[in-house]
Structures are given as C-alpha cells and as structure tokens.
Coordinates of C-alpha atoms and ligand atoms in Angstrom, one line a residue:
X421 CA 126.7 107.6 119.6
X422 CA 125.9 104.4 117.6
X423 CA 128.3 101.1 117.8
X424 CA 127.3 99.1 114.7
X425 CA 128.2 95.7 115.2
X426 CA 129.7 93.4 112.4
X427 CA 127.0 91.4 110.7
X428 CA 127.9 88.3 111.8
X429 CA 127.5 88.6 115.6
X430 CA 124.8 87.4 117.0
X431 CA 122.4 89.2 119.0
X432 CA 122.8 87.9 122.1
X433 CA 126.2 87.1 122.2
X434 CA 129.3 87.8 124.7
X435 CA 130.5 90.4 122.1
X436 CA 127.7 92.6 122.6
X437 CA 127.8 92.5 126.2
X438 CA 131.3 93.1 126.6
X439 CA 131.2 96.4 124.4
X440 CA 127.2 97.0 126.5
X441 CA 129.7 96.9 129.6
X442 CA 132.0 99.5 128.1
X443 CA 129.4 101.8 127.4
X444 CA 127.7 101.8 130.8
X445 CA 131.0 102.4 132.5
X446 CA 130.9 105.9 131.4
X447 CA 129.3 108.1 134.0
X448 CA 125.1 108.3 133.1
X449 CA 125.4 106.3 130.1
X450 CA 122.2 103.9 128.7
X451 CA 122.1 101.5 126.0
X452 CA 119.5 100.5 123.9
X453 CA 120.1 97.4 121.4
X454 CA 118.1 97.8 118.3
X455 CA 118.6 94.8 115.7
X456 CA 117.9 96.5 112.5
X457 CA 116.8 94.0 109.5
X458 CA 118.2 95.5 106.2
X459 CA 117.6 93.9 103.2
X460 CA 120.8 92.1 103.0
X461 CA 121.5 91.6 106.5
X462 CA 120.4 92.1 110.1
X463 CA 122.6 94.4 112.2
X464 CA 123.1 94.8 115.9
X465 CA 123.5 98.4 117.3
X466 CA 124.2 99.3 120.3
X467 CA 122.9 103.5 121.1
X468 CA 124.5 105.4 123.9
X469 CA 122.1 107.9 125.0
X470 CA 123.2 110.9 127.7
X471 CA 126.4 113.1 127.0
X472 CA 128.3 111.1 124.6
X473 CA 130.1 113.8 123.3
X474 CA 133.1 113.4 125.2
X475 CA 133.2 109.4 125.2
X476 CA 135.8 108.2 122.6
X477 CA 135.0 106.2 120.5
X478 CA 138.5 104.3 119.9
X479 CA 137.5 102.0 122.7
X480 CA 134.9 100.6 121.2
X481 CA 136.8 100.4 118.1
X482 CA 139.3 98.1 119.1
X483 CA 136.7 95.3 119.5
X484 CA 136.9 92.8 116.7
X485 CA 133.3 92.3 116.4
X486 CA 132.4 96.0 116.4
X487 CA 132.1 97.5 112.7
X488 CA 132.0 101.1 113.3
X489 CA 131.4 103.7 115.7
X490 CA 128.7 106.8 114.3
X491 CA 128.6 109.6 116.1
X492 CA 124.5 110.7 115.9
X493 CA 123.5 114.1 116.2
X494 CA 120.3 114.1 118.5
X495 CA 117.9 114.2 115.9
X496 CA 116.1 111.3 114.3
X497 CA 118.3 109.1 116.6
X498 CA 117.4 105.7 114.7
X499 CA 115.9 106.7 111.5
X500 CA 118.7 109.5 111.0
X501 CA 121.7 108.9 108.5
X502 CA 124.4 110.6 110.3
X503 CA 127.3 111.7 109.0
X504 CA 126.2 109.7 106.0
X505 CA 127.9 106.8 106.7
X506 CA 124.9 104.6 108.0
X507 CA 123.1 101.6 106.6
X508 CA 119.5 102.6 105.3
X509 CA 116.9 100.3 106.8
X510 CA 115.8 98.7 103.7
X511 CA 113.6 95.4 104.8
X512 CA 111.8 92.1 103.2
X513 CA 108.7 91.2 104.0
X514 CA 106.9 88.4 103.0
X515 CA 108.8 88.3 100.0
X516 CA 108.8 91.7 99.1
X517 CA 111.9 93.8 99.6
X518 CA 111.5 97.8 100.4
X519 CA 114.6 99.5 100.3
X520 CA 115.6 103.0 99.6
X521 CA 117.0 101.4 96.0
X522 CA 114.0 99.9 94.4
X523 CA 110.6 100.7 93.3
X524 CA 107.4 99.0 94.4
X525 CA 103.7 100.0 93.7
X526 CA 100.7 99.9 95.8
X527 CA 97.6 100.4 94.3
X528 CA 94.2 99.8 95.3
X529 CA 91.1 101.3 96.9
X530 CA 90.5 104.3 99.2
X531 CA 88.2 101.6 101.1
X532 CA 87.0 98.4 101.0
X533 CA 83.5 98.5 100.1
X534 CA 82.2 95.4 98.6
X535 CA 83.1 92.0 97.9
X536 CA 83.0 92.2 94.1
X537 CA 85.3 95.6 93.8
X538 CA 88.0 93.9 95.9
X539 CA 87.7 90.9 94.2
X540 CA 88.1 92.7 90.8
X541 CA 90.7 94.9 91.8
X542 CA 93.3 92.5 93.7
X543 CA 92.4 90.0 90.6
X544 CA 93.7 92.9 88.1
X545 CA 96.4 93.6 89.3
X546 CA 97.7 90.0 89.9
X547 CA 96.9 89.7 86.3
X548 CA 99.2 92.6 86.1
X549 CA 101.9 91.0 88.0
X550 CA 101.1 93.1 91.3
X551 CA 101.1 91.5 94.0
X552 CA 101.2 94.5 96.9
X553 CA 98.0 96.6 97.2
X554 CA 95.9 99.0 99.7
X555 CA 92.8 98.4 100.9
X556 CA 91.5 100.5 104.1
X557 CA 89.4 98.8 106.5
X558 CA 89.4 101.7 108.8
X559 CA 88.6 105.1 107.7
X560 CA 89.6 108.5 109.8
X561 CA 87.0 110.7 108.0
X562 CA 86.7 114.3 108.4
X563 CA 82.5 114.2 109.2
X564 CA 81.3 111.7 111.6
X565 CA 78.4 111.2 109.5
X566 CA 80.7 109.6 106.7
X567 CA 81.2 106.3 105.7
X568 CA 84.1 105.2 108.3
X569 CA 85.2 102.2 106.8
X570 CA 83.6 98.5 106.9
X571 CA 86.2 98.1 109.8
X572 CA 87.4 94.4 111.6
X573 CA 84.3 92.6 109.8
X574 CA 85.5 93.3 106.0
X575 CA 89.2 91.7 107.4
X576 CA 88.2 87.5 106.9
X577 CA 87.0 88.6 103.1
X578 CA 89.8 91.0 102.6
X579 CA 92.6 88.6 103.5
X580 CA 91.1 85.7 101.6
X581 CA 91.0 87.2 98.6
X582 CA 94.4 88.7 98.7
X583 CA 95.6 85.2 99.5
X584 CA 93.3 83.9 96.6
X585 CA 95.1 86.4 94.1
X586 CA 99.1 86.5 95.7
X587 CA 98.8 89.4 96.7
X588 CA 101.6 89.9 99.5
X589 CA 101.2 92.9 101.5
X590 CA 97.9 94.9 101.4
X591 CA 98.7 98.5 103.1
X592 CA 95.6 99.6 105.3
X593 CA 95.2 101.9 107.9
X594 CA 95.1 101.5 111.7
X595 CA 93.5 104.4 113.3
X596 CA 93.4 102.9 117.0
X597 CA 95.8 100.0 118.4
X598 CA 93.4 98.0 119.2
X599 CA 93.2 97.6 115.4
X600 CA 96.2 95.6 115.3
X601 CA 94.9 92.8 117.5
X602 CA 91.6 93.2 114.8
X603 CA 94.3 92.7 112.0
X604 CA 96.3 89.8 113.6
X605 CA 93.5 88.0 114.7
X606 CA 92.1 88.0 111.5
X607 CA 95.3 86.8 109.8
X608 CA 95.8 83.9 112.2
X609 CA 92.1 82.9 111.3
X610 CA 92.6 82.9 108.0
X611 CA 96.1 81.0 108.1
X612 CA 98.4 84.2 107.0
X613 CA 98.0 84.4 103.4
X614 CA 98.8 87.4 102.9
X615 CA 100.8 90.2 105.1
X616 CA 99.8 93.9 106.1
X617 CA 101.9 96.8 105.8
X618 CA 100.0 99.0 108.7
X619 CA 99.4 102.7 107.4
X620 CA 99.5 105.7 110.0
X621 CA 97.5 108.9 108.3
X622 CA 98.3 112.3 108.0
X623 CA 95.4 112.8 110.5
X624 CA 97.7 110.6 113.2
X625 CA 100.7 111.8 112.3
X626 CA 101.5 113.1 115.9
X627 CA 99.5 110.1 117.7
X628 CA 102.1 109.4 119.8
X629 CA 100.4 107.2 121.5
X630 CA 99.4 104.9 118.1
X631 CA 103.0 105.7 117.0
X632 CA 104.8 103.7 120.4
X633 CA 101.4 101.3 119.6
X634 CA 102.9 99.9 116.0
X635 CA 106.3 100.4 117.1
X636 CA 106.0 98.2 119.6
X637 CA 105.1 95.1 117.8
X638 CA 107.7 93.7 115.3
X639 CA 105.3 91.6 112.9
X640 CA 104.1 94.3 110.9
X641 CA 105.6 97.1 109.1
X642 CA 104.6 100.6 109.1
X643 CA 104.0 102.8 106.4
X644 CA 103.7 106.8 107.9
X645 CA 102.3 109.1 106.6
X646 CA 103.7 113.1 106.9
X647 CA 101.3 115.5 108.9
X648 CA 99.7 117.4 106.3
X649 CA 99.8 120.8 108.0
X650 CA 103.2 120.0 110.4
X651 CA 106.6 120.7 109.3
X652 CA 108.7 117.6 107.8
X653 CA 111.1 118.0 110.8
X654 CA 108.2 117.3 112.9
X655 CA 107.1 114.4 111.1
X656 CA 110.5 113.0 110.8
X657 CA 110.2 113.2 114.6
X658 CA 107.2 111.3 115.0
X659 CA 108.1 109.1 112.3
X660 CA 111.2 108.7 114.9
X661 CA 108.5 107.2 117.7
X662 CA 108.0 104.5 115.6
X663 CA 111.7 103.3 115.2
X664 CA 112.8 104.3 118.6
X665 CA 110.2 102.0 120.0
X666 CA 111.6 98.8 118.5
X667 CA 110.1 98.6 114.8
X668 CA 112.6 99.8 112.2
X669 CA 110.5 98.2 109.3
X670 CA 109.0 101.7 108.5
X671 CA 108.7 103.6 105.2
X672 CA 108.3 107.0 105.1
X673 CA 105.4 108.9 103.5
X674 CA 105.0 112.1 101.3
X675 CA 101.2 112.9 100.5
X676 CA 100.8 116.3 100.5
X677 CA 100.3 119.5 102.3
X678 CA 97.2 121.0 103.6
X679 CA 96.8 124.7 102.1
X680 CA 95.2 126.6 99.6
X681 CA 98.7 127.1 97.9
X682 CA 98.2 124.2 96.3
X683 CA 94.8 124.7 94.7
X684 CA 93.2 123.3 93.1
X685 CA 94.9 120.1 94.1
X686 CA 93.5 118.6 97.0
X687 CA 96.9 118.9 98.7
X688 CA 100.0 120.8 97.8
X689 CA 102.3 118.7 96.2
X690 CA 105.3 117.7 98.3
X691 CA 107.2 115.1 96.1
X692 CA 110.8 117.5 95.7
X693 CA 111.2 116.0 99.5
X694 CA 111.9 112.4 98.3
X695 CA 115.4 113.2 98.1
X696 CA 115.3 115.4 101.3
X697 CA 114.0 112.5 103.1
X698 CA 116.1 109.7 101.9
X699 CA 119.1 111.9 102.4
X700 CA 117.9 112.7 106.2
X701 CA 116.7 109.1 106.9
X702 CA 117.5 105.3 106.2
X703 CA 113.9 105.0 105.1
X704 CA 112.3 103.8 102.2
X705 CA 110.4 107.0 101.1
X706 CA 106.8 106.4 99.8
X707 CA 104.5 108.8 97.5
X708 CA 100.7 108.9 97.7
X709 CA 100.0 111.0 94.5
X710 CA 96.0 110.4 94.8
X711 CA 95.3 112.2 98.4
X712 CA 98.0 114.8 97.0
X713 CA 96.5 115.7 94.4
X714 CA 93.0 114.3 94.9
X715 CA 91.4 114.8 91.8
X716 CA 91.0 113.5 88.0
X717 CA 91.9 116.3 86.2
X718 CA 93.7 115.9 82.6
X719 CA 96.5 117.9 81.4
X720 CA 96.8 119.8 78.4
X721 CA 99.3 117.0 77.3
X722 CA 95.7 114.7 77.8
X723 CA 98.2 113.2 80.8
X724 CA 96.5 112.8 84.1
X725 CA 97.5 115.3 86.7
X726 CA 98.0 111.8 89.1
X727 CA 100.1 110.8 86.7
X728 CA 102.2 113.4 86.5
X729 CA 102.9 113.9 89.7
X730 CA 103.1 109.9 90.5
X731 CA 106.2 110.3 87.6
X732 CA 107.9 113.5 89.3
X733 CA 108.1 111.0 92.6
X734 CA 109.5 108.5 90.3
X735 CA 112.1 110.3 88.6
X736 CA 113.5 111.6 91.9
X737 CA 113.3 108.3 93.1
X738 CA 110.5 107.4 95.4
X739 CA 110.5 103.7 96.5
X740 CA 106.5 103.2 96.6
X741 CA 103.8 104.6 95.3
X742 CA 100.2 103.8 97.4
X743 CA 97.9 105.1 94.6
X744 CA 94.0 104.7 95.1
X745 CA 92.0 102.8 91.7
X746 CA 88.7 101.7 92.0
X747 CA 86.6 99.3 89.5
X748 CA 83.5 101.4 89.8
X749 CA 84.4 105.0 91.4
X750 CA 80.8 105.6 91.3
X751 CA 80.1 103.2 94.0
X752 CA 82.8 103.8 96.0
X753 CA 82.2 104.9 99.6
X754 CA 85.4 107.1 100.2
X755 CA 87.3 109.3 97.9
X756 CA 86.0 108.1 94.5
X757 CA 86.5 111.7 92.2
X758 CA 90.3 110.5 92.8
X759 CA 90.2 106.9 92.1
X760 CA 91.9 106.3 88.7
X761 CA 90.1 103.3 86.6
X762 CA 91.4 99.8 86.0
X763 CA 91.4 100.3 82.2
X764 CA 93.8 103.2 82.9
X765 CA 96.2 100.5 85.5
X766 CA 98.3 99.2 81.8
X767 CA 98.8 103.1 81.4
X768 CA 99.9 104.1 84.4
X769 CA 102.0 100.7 85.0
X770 CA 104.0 101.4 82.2
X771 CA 104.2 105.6 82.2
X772 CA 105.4 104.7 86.3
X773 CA 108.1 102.6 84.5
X774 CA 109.2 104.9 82.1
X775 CA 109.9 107.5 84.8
X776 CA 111.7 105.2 86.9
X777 CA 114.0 104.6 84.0
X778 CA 114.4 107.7 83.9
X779 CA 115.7 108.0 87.4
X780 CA 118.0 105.2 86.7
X781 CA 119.5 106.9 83.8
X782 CA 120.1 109.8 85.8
X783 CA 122.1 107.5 88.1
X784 CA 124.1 106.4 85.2
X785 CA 124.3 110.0 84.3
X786 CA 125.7 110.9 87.7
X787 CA 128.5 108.2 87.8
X788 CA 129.6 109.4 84.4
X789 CA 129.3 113.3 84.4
X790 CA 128.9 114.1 88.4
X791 CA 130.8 116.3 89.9
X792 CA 131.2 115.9 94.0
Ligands
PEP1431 C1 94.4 107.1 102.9 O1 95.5 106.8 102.3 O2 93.4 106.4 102.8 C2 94.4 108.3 103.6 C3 93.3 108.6 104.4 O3 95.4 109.1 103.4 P1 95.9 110.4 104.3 O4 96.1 109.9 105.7 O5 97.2 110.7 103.6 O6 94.9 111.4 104.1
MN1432 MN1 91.3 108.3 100.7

C-alpha cells in the first residue's frame, strides 16, 4: 500500500509522522518514505510493506494532507503504476526534464577515444541545438584483450569540453561503484559543468550489488539498461533495486535482445515494449537503436536500418533515444561498424522529429476517434 501525500507537505513535517504512526500501529507493518521528484512537483509517499491487504485504507484517507491511498500489487513496488492511478516519475536534471511525455536525444560515441573526436562531436551537436550526449569512459567488453575504455583519466577532458559546448548531461557507463566516486570527483574538480546521467549495461543488468550502489546516491540519475538475454519482468525487477534503494531518477532502457532470431541485427529488436514499459512503470522509457541493431546496413528505401528502427521507438513513443555517432568510425576504439556519421546527424535529427510527430498525431487521433 502506497499513501501519497498532498504536494504541499513537507517532508519532514508532523503530517507525515502522524499518518507514519498510523501505519505502524498495524500488527508487523514498516514504512519506508520515498520523496519522489516529478517534473512538476516533489511528492512524499509513505509504502507499507508486510500484509497490507487487510489494512483499510479509509484511515489514512481522512487525513487532510494525505492525497490518496494506492493499493500496489507486490511487484515493481516503486517503479510500478498500479492500478493506473499513479504519478509517473518524470524528473529535471540540470535543466533537462525526462518524463514519460517528452522526447530527448542522446547521441554520441560508443567511447571516448580522443580528444579531437569528442571535441568535434559534443561541438556538433551544440551547433545542432543538443545539449545531452553519451560518451563512455568505461567499457564492459566481451574479450579482455579489447579496448576497455580510457576509464577515470579521460573524465577532466570529458567534462571540460561538455562544459565548453553546453552540453548538460553526458550518459556514460559505470561498470563498478567505485566509478561514481571517479565521476564525482572529477565533476567537483572541474566545478560541475556539466551533469552525468550514469548508464547500467545490459551486461549488469542483474548487478545487484551496482544496482543498490547507484541507487543509493541521489546526485545522479540512472539510465538502465534491460538484460539482453533475461525476461523484461526480470529486468523491471532489477530496474526496481534501483528505485527501491532511494533513487527514483531512473529511465528505463530497451536495447535489444540477445539471439539469433534477430539476425542479422546485432540484437533482436525490442522497441514494441515501449508502451509495455511505460504502461507497467512510471519511467521514462529510453531506446538504444545502435547496440540493437548494431550495424550500418541501408534499406531498400536507401533508409538506414538505425533509422528505422530509432523512428518505430519514436512513433510508439520512447522518451530518449542514446544513439552512438562518431566523427571518424574508422578510428574509433569500440563499436565503430555501428556509429552513424555526423554528416548524417541533420538527417537523422529531423527523420527522429518527423516520427515523433507522428506519435503526437496519433495522440490527437486517439482523443478524437478512441474508443475505451
Ligand atoms: C553502451 O551503450 O555502450 C553499451 C555497452 O550498451 P549495452 O550495455 O546495451 O550493450
Ligand atoms: Mn557500444
């Protein structure tokens, strides 16, 4: 059982103790308090966790200050929509608002490699009016012998240069916790001018211990990534570790499934889950069509396969797209057959917004012709 408090009342006021009170009055009842920054508003709610089922939940009703009472089935506890009738955990950061309602793109490379190609590439897209990208420091790579990423000493360059360009939120990926300190640190050297949206990859998806790790800290948020070769339940689960561990800043996302089904992409295709996802979760639901489908190949149509299946996310609305370019793919040290080119970035800027317009007509469709 959820009590969702009214908007107004402050974390740690007498309100909330009083209805805290309540709640552990009922025989091996906990609370947990979870303040949960939407994009509007921040919310306080107040989980009962043991045998709610036969508390009532008029009780907690009658309090002026309480909004609503949701009764949670036990699954995806915080991320979960229930019943429907919950907020979704949209959240600003830095100046940049990620909600299940909007659309925001993060492009950039696999890994940073050198100076020059991160220079160019967060310079382009500021030029383009970007201002979130990725750029991995640290890379989980399938041979040892590979190129694992230029790690906490490309950081002081990466930052500055985001900072030098606007660019907000650069999404890289933490493979270890300690990364985090390597991440913070290196902000607070550099004076913050930029934020970092810390990626979990398919290959951590059930990390548990990583997961608590960046749920446990509230500065950054946390873009997940689904296990390629574990069910979406399970990854909404471990997806779950993250929120239920104090950091509801989270986005949610689809890149793909591991199998031979989905030759020859590099991944099978997963994007008809966006609206599975934002109707199971509050999250923001993300698409990463480059490791899906992992390759340049060119339609009949001359459209890129990448961009096809970036504009099936679209249209079924996705909220992000991470999306891996590279100035020179021949130099790049990670993924480069993938990396689409910056003189393809005006293309794929404007065939992203064409589909997303298309999504929004659908929505006007739906008001007009729906039927529910
Ligand atoms: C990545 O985005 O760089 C990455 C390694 O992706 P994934 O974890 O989805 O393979
Ligand atoms: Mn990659």
């Amino acid at each position: 059982m959820i009590i969702v408090m009214k908007a107004d009342v402050q974390p740690d006021s007498d309100e909330i103790r009083r209805v805290i009170a309540l709640a552990e009055s009922y025989p091996e009842i906990q609370t947990q308090v979870h303040h949960i920054r939407g994009a509007s508003r921040t919310v306080t709610e107040i989980y009962l966790i043991g045998q709610t089922g036969v508390i009532p939940t008029t009780p907690f009703e009658e309090f002026a200050s309480v909004e609503k009472v949701v009764r949670v089935t036990e699954k995806y506890r915080t991320i979960g929509r229930h019943e429907g009738s919950h907020e979704s955990v949209g959240f600003e950061y830095n100046g940049v608002e990620i909600t299940q309602d909007n659309l925001t793109l993060f492009p950039g490379l696999c890994a940073v490699d050198s100076k020059q190609n991160v220079e160019t590439m967060f310079q382009v897209l500021a030029e383009h009016g970007l201002e979130t990208a990725r750029a991995g420091a640290y890379k989980p790579r399938t041979s040892p012998y590979d190129f694992q990423g230029h790690g906490a000493a490309c950081l002081p360059m990466v930052f500055e240069l985001a900072g030098k360009h606007g660019i907000r939120i650069v999404a890289m990926e933490v493979t270890h916790e300690t990364h985090l300190e390597e991440i913070d640190s290196a902000l607070e050297a550099a004076g913050r001018p930029t934020g970092v949206m810390l990626q979990i990859g398919t290959r951590n998806a059930q990390n548990f211990e990583l997961l608590k790790a960046v749920g446990q800290q509230q500065e950054y948020p946390v873009l997940f990534k689904r296990g390629m070769g574990i069910t979406l339940e399970e990854s909404l689960n471990a997806a779950e570790y993250v929120a239920s561990a104090g950091n509801h800043r989270l986005v949610f996302c689809l890149r793909g499934m591991k199998t031979n089904y989905g030759d020859p992409h590099r991944n099978f295709v997963d994007f008809t889950h966006v609206p599975v996802v934002k109707r199971q979760t509050r999250l923001p639901v993300c698409i990463d069509p480059s490791h899906s489908v992992g390759r340049r190949s060119v339609a009949t149509d001359g459209v890129l396969d990448i961009f096809h299946a970036t504009a099936q996310g679209v249209v079924a609305g996705a909220n992000l797209v991470l999306v891996d370019f590279h100035p020179r793919p021949e130099e790049a040290l990670c993924d480069g057959p993938q990396a689409l080119l910056m003189n393809e970035l005006p293309h794929f800027l404007e065939d992203v917004a064409i589909a997303r317009r298309a999504y929004e007509e659908r929505l006007k469709l739906r008001d007009r012709l729906g039927v529910h």
